[in-house]
Tab-separated table of C-alpha atoms in Angstrom:
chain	number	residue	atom	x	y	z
A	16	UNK	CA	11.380	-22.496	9.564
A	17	UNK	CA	11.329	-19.693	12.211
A	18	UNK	CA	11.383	-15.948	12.294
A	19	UNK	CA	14.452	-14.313	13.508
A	20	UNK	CA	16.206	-10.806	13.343
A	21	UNK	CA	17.844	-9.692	9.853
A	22	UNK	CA	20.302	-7.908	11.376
A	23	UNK	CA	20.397	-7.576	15.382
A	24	UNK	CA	22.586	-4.770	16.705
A	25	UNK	CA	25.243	-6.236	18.744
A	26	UNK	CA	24.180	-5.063	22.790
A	27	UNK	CA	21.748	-2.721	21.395
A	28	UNK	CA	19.523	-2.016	24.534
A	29	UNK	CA	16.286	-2.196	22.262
A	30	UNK	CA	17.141	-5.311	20.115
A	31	UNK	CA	17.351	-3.414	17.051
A	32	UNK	CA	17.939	-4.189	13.745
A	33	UNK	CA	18.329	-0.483	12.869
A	34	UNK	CA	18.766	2.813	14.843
A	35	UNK	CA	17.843	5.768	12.826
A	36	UNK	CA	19.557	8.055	15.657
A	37	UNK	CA	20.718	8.823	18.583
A	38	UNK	CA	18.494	11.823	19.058
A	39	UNK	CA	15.216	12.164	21.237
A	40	UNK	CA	12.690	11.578	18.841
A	41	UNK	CA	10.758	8.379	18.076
A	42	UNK	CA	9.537	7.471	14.615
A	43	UNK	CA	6.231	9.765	13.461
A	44	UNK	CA	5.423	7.253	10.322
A	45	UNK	CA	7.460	4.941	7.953
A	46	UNK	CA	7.027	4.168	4.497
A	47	UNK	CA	9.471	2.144	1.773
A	48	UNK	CA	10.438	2.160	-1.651
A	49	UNK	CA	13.866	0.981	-3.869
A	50	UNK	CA	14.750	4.624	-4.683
A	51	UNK	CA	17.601	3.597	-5.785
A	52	UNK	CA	16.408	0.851	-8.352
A	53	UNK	CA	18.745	-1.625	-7.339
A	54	UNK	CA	16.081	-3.938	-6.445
A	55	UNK	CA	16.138	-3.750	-2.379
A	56	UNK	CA	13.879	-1.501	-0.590
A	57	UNK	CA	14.831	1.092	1.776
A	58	UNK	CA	13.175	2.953	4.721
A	59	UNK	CA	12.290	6.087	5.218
A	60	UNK	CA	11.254	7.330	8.680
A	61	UNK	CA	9.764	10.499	10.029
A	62	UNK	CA	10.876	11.764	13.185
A	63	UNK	CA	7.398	12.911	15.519
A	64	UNK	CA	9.479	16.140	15.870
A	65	UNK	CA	7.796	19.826	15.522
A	66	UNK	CA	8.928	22.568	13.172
A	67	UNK	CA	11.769	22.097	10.591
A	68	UNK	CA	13.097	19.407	12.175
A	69	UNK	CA	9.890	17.052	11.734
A	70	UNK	CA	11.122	17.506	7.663
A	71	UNK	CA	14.483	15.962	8.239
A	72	UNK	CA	13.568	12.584	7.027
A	73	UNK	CA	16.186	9.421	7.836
A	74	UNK	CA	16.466	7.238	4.997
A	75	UNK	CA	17.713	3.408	6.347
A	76	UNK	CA	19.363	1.211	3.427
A	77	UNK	CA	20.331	-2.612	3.929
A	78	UNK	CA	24.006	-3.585	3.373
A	79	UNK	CA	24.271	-7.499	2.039
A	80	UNK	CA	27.798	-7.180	2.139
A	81	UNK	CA	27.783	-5.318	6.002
A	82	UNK	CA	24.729	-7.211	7.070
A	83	UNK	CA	23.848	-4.436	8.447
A	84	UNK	CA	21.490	-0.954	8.098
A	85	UNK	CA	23.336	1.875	7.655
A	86	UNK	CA	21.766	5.333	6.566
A	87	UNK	CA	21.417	5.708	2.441
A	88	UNK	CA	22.687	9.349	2.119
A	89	UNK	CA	23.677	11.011	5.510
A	90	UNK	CA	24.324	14.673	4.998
A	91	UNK	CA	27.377	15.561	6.734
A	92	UNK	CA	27.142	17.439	10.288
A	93	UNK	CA	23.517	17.326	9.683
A	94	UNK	CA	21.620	18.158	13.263
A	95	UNK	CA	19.087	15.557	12.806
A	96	UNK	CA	21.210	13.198	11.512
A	97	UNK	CA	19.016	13.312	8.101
A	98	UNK	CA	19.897	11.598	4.943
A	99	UNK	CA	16.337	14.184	3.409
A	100	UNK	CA	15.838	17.644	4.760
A	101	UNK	CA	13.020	19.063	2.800
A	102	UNK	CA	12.489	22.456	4.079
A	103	UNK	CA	13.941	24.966	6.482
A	104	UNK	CA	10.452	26.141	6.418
A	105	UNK	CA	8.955	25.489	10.048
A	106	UNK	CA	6.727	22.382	9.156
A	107	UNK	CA	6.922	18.938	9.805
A	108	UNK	CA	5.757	15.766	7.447
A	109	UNK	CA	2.010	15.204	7.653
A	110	UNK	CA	2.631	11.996	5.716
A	111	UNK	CA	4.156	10.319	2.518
A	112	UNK	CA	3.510	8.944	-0.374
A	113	UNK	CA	6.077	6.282	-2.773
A	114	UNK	CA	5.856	5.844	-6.223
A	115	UNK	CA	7.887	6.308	-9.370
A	116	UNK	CA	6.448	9.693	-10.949
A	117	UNK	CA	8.829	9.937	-13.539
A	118	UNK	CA	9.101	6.301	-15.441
A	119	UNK	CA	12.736	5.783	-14.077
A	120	UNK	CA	12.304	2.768	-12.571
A	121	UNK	CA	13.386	4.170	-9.456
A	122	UNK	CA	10.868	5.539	-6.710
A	123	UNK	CA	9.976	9.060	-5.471
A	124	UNK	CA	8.893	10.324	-2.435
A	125	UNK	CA	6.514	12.690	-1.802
A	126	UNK	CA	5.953	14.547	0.975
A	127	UNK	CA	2.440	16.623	2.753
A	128	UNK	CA	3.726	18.998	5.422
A	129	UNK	CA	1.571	19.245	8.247
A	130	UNK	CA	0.729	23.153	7.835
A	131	UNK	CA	-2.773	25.210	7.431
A	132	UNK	CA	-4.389	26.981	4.793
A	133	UNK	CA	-3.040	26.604	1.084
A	134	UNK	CA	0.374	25.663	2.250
A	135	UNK	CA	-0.915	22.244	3.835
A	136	UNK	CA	-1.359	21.520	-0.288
A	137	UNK	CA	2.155	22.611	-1.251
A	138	UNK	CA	4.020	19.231	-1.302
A	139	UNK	CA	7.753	18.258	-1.331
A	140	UNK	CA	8.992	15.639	-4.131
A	141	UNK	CA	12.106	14.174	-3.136
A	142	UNK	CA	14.437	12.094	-5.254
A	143	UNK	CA	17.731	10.064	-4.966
A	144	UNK	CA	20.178	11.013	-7.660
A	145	UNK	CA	21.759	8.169	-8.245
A	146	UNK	CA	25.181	9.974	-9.614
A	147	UNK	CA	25.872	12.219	-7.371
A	148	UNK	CA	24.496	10.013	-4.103
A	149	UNK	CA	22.524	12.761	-2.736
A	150	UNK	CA	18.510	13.591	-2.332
A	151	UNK	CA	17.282	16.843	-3.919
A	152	UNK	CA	13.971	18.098	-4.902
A	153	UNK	CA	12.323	16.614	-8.129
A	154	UNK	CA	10.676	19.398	-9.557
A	155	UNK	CA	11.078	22.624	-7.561
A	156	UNK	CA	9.314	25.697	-8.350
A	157	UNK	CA	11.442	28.667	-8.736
A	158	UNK	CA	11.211	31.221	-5.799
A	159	UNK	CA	8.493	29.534	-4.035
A	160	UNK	CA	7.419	30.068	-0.277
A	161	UNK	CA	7.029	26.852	0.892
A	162	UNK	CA	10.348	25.310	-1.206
A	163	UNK	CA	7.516	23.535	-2.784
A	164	UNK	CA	7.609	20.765	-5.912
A	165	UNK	CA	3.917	20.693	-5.900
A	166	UNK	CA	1.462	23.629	-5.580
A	167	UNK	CA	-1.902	21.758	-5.670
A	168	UNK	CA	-3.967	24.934	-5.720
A	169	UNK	CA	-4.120	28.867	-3.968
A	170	UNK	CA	-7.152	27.829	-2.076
A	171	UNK	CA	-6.956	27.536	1.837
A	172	UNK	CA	-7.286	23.583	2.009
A	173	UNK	CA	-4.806	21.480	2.828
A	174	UNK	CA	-3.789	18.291	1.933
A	175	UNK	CA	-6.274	15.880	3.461
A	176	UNK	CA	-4.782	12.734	1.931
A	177	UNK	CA	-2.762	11.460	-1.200
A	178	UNK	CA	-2.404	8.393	-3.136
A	179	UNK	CA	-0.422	6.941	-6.311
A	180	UNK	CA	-1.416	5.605	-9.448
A	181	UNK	CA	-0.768	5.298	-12.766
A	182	UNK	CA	-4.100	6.255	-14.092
A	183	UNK	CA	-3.262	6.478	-17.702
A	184	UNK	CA	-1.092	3.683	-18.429
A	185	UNK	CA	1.928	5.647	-19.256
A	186	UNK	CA	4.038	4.057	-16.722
A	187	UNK	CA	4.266	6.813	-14.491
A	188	UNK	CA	2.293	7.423	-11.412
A	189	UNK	CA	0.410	10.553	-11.159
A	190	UNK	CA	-0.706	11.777	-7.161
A	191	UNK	CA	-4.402	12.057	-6.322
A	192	UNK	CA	-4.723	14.696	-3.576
A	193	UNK	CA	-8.090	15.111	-1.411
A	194	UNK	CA	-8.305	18.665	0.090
A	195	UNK	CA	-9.573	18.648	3.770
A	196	UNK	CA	-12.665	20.597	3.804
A	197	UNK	CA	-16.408	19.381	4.450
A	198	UNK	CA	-19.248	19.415	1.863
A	199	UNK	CA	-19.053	18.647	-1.720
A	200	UNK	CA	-15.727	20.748	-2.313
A	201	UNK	CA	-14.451	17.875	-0.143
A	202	UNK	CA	-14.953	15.338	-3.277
A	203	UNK	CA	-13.210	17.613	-5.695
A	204	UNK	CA	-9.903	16.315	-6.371
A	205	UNK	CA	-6.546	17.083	-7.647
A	206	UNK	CA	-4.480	14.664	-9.914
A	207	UNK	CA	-0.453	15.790	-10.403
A	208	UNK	CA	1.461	14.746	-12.823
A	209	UNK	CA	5.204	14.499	-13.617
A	210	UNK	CA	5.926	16.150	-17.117
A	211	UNK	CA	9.176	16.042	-18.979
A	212	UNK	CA	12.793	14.283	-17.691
A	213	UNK	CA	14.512	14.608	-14.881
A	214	UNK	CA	15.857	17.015	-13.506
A	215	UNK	CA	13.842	19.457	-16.052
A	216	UNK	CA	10.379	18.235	-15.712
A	217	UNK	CA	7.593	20.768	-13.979
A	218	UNK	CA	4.400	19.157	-12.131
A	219	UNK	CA	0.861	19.761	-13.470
A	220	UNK	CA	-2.573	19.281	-13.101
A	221	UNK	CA	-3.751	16.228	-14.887
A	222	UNK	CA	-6.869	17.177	-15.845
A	223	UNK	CA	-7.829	20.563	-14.910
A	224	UNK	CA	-12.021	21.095	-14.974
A	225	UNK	CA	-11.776	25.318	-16.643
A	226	UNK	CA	-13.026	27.205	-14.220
A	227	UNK	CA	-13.727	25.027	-11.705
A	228	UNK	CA	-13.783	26.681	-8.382
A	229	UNK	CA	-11.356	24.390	-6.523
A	230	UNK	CA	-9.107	23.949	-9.061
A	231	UNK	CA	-9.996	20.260	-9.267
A	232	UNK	CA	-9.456	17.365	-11.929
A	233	UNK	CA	-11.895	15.446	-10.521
A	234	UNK	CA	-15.422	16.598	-9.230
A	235	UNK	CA	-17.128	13.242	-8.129
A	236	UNK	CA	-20.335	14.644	-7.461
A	237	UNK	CA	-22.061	17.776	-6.376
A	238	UNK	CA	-23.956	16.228	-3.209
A	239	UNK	CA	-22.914	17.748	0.402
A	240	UNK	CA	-20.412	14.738	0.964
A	241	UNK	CA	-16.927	15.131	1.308
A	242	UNK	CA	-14.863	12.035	0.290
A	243	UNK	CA	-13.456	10.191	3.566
A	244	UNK	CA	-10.965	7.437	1.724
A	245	UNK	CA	-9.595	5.932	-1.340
A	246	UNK	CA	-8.502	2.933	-2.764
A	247	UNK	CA	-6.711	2.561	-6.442
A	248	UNK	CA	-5.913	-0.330	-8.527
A	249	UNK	CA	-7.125	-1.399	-11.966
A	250	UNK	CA	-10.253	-3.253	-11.672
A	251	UNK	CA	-11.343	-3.244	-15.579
A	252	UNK	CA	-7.678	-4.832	-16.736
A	253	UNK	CA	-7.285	-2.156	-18.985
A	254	UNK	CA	-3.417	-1.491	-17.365
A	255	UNK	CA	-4.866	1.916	-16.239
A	256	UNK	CA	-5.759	2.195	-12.505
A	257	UNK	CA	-8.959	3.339	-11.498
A	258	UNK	CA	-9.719	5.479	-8.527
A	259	UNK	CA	-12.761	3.829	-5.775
A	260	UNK	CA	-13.878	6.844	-3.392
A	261	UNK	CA	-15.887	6.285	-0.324
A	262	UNK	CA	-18.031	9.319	0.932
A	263	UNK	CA	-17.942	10.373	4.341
A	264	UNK	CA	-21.811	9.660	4.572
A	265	UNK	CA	-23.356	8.166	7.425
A	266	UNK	CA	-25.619	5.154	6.816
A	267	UNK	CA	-26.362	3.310	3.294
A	268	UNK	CA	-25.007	6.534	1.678
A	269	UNK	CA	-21.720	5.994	3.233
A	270	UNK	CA	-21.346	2.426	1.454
A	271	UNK	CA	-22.457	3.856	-1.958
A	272	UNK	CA	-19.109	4.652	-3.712
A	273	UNK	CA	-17.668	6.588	-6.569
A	274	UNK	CA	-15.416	5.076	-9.237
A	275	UNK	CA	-13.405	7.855	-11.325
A	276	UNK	CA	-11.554	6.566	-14.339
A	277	UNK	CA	-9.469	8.663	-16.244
A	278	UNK	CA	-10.289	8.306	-19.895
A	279	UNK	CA	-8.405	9.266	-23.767
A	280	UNK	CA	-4.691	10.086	-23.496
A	281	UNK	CA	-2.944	13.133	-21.325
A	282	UNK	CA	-2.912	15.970	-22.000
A	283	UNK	CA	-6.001	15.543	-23.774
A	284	UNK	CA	-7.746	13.282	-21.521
A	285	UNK	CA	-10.940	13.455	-18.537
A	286	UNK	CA	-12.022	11.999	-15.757
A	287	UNK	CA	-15.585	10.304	-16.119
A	288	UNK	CA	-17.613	8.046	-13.978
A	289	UNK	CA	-16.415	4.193	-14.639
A	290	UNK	CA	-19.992	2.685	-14.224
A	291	UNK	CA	-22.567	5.380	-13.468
A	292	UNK	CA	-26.317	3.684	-11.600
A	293	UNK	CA	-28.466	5.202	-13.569
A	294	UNK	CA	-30.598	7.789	-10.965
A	295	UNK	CA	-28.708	7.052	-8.141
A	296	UNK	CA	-29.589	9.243	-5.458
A	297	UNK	CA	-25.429	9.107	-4.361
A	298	UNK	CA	-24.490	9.547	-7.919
A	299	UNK	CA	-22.784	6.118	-7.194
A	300	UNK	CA	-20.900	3.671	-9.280
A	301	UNK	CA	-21.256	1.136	-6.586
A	302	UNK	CA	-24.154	0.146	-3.852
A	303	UNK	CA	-22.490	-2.381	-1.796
A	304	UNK	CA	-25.542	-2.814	0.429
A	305	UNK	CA	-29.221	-0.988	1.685
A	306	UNK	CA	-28.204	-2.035	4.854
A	307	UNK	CA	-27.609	1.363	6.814
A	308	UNK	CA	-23.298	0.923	7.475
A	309	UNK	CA	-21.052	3.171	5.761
A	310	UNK	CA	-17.995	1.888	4.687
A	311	UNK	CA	-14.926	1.608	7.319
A	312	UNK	CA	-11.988	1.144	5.138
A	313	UNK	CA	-11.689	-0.765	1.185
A	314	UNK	CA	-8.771	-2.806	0.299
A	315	UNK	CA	-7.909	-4.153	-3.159
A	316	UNK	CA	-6.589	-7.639	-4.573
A	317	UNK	CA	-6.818	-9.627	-7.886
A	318	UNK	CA	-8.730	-12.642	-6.126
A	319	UNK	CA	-9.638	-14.907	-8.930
A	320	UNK	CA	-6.462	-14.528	-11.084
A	321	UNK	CA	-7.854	-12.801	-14.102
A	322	UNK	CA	-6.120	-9.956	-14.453
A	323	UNK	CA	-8.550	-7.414	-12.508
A	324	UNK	CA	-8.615	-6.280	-8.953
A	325	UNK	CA	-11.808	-7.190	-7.159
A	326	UNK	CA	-12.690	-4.322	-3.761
A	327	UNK	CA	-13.322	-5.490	-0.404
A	328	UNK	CA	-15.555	-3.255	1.623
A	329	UNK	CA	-15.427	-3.360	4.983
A	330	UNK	CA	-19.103	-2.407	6.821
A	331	UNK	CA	-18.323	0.197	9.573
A	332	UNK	CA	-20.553	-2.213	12.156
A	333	UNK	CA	-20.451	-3.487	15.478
A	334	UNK	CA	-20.048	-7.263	15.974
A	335	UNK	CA	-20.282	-9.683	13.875
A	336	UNK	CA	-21.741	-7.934	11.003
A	337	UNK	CA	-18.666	-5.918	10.825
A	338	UNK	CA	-16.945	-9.086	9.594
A	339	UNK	CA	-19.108	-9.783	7.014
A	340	UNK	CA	-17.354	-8.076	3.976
A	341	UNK	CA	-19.074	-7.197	0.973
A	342	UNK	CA	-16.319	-8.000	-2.490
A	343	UNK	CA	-17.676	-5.922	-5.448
A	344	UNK	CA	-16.357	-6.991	-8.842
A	345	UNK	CA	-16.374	-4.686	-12.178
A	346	UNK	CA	-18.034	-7.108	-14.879
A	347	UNK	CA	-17.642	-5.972	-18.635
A	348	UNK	CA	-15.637	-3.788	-20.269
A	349	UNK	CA	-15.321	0.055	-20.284
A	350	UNK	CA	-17.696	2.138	-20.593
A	351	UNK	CA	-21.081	-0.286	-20.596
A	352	UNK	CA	-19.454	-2.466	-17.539
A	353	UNK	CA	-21.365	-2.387	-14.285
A	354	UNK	CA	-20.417	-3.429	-10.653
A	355	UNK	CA	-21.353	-6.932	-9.213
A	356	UNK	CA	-20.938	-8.776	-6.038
A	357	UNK	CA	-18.901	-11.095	-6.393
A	358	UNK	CA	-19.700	-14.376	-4.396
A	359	UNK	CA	-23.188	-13.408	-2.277
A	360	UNK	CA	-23.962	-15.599	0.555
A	361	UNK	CA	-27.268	-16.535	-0.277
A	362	UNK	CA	-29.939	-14.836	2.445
A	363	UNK	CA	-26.547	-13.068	4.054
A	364	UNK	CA	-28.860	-10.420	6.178
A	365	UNK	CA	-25.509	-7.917	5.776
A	366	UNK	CA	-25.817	-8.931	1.536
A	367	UNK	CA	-22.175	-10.390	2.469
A	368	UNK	CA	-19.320	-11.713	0.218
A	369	UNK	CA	-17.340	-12.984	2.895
A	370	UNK	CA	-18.335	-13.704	6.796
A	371	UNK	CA	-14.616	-13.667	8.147
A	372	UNK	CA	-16.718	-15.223	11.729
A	373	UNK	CA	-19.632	-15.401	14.014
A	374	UNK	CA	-17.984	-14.384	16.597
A	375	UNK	CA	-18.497	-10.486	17.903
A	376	UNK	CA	-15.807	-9.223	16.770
A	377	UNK	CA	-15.602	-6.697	13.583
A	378	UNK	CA	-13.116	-6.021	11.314
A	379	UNK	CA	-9.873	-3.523	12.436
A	380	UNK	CA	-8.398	-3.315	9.013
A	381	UNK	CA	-7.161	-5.760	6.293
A	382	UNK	CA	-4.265	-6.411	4.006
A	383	UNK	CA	-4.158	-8.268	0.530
A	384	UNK	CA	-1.406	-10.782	-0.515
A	385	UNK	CA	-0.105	-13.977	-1.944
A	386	UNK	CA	0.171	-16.298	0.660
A	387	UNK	CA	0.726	-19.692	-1.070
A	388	UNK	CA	2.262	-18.686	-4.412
A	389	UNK	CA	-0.506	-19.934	-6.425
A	390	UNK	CA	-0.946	-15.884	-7.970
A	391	UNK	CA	-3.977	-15.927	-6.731
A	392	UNK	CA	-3.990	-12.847	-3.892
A	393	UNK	CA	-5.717	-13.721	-0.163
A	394	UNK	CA	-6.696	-11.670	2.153
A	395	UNK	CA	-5.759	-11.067	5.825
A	396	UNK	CA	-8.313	-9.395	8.387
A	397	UNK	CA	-8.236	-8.477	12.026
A	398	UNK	CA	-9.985	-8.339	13.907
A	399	UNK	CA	-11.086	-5.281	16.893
A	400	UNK	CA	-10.477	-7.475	19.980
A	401	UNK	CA	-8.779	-6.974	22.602
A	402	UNK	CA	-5.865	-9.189	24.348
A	403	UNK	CA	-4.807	-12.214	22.372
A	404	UNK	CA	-7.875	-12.839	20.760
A	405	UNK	CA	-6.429	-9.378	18.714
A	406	UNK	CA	-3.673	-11.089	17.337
A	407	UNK	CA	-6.215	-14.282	16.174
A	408	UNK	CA	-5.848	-13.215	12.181
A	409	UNK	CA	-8.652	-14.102	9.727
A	410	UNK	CA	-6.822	-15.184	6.047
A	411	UNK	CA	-9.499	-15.979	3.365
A	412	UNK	CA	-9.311	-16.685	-0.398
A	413	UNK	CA	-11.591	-18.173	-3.510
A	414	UNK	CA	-11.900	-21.966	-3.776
A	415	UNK	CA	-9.278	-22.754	-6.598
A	416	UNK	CA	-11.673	-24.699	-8.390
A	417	UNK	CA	-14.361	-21.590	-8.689
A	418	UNK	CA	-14.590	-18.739	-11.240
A	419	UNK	CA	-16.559	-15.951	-11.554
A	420	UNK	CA	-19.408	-15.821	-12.108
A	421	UNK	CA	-19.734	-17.722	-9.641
A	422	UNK	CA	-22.364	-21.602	-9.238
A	423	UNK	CA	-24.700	-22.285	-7.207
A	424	UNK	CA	-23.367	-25.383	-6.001
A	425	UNK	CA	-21.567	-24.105	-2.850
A	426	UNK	CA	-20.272	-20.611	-1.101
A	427	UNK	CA	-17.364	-18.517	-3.256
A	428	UNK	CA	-15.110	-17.402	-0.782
A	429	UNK	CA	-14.187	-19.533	2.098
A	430	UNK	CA	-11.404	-19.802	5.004
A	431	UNK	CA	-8.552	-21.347	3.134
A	432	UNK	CA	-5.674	-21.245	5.551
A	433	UNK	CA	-5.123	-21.147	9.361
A	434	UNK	CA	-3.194	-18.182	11.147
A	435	UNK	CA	-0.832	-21.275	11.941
A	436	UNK	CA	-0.400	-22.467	8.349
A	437	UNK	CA	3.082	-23.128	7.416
A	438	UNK	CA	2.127	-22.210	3.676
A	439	UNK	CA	2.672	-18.555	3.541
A	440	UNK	CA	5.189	-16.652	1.464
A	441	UNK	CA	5.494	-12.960	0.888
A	442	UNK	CA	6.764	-11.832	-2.537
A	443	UNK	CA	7.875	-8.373	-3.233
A	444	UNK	CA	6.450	-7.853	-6.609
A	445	UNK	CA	2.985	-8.508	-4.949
A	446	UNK	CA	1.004	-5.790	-4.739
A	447	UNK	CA	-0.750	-4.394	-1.830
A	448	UNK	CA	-3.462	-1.514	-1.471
A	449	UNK	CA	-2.976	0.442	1.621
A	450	UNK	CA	-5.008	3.471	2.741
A	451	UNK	CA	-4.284	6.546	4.402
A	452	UNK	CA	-6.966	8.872	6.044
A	453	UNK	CA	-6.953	12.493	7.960
């Protein structure tokens, strides 16, 4: 078995599979999702272009017949060749998020434009109509300056990030958005949701906190820390995701994390604490470690097969030590739960889960998925090295025969497979946490 093009472009001078266009502008950012709920995925690519034209958005769909990409939804004589053109207004993407918003079974795309002040928090919603074969706004707001679907809040912070989830087990995602500004105003949140049927449904806030000065749903804690990433998946098994929020804190602080959970049923409902440390001096859910490294980036994965995410937490260390993960497990259920590690290395100096190596090399970043079809997710790290070395990939996984909590007969986690294992298998319907920062 070998890897080969899906669909080479006959003489193309790049060896493409797909050419978005002919124009002068290379891809800014790409992200996928089957907006069309037929079951493939399709492409959407950003053009690193400035003004209106970085909001023309080409949407790449695969043709089993053709074999072949051809563009989903090309509107005719467009200048950008764009299948999406979100705004005349004169701001390009920032970035995107995918998810299905409104419990169609087909996926939405949102949209942060990369503008100052309150308008870097008015957000585009884009959706295929299926009928008519053409993308138009999901929910727009009558009259509005920005052409906007969302209008997060008046305030002069934009969008510092966004992420999907469907935090009350409704099956529809709701978007968390993270405002960019410093302090603790930088951990107040806002959670949109998707209210009524297409095409006469209206955004709203989730959760709105009356009178809370930024307009937030979420207020994780009033300490001078700002939050610096997210990660989202349901880690109680509950079918409701939970939100995991690092703080941009330098030192031990910076590894002591939030958990929001969004508890009762909307409209009605609030966003708590999932497992509060009693007089934690971070307010913290979570205290991966007193060692003094903040947290570089989380990732999420149901490692053990039961039903509940565990979080990896990468230290933000030099060396070694910055491949020794820490894997935090919620043990219990909601409310009196509490966070555990999940497989410590006995007399680990880092209080490690997981050391990926000894060599001097620290973790880049990390991605979660089955590799060997035993529905058990794995997890794939690489490492910051330069040359070849870079491209030497760590996967890991639990011992098959272990459970949580774990013995004390032999070490948890362990290097299961080789980067030259013949083994792995990518399925579409796994699910993997990815995380996007300012």
């Amino acid at each position: 078995m070998s890897w080969d093009h899906i669909s080479p472009i006959h003489g193309h001078a790049m060896g493409a599979d797909i050419d978005c266009s002919g124009l002068q502008y290379p891809a800014k950012f790409i992200v996928g999702g089957d907006f069309d709920s037929d079951g493939l995925t399709e492409l959407v690519a950003a053009p690193a272009a400035s003004g209106s034209r970085g909001n023309d958005l080409w949407v790449m769909k695969y043709n089993i017949a053709a074999a072949s990409w051809q563009h989903m939804a090309p509107i005719p004589n467009h200048p950008m060749d764009a299948d999406i053109d979100c705004s005349g207004r004169k701001f390009p993407a920032k970035f995107a998020v995918v998810a299905d918003f409104d419990g169609d079974d087909a996926d939405e795309l949102m949209i942060a434009p990369d503008a100052a002040g309150s308008r870097g928090n008015d957000l585009w919603v884009m959706k295929f109509d299926q009928v008519d074969g053409l993308w138009q706004h999901m929910g727009p707001i009558p009259n509005h300056p920005m052409d906007a679907d969302i209008d997060c809040s008046g305030l002069q912070f934009p969008a510092k990030f966004a992420y999907a989830g469907d935090f009350d087990g409704d099956g529809r995602a709701e978007l968390l958005v993270a405002p960019k500004v410093g302090g603790t105003r930088g951990n107040d949140l806002w959670v949109m949701k998707y209210v009524g049927t297409f095409p006469s449904g209206a955004w709203q806030h989730m959760a709105p906190i009356p009178n809370h000065p930024m307009d937030a749903d979420i207020d994780c804690s009033g300490l001078q820390f700002a939050a610096k990433f997210v990660c989202v998946s349901d880690f109680d098994g509950d079918e409701r995701d939970e939100l995991v929020i690092a703080p941009d804190a330098a030192g031990s602080r910076g590894n002591d994390l939030w958990v929001m959970k969004y508890v009762g049923r909307f409209p009605d409902g609030t966003w708590q604490h999932m497992a509060p440390i009693p007089n934690h001096q971070m307010e913290a859910d979570i205290d991966c470690s007193g060692r003094r490294f903040p947290a570089k980036f989380l990732v999420a994965g149901d490692f053990d097969h039961d039903d509940r995410a565990e979080l990896i937490v990468a230290p933000d260390a030099a060396g070694s030590r910055g491949n020794d993960l820490w894997v935090m497990k919620y043990v219990g259920d909601f409310p009196n739960g509490k966070w555990h590690h999940m497989a410590p290395i006995p007399g680990d100096m880092m209080n490690a889960d997981i050391d990926c190596s000894g060599r001097q090399f620290p973790a880049k970043f990390a991605i979660v998925a089955d590799l060997d079809g035993d529905l058990r997710v794995e997890l794939i790290v690489a490492p910051a090295a330069s040359g070849s070395r870079g491209n030497d990939w760590t996967p890991t996984s639990i011992a098959a025969e272990d459970s949580f909590p774990p013995s004390s007969r032999s070490p948890r986690i362990s290097i299961a497979m080789g980067p030259t294992s013949s083994s792995s298998r990518l399925r579409s319907e796994d699910r993997t946490a990815t995380i996007f920062g300012s």
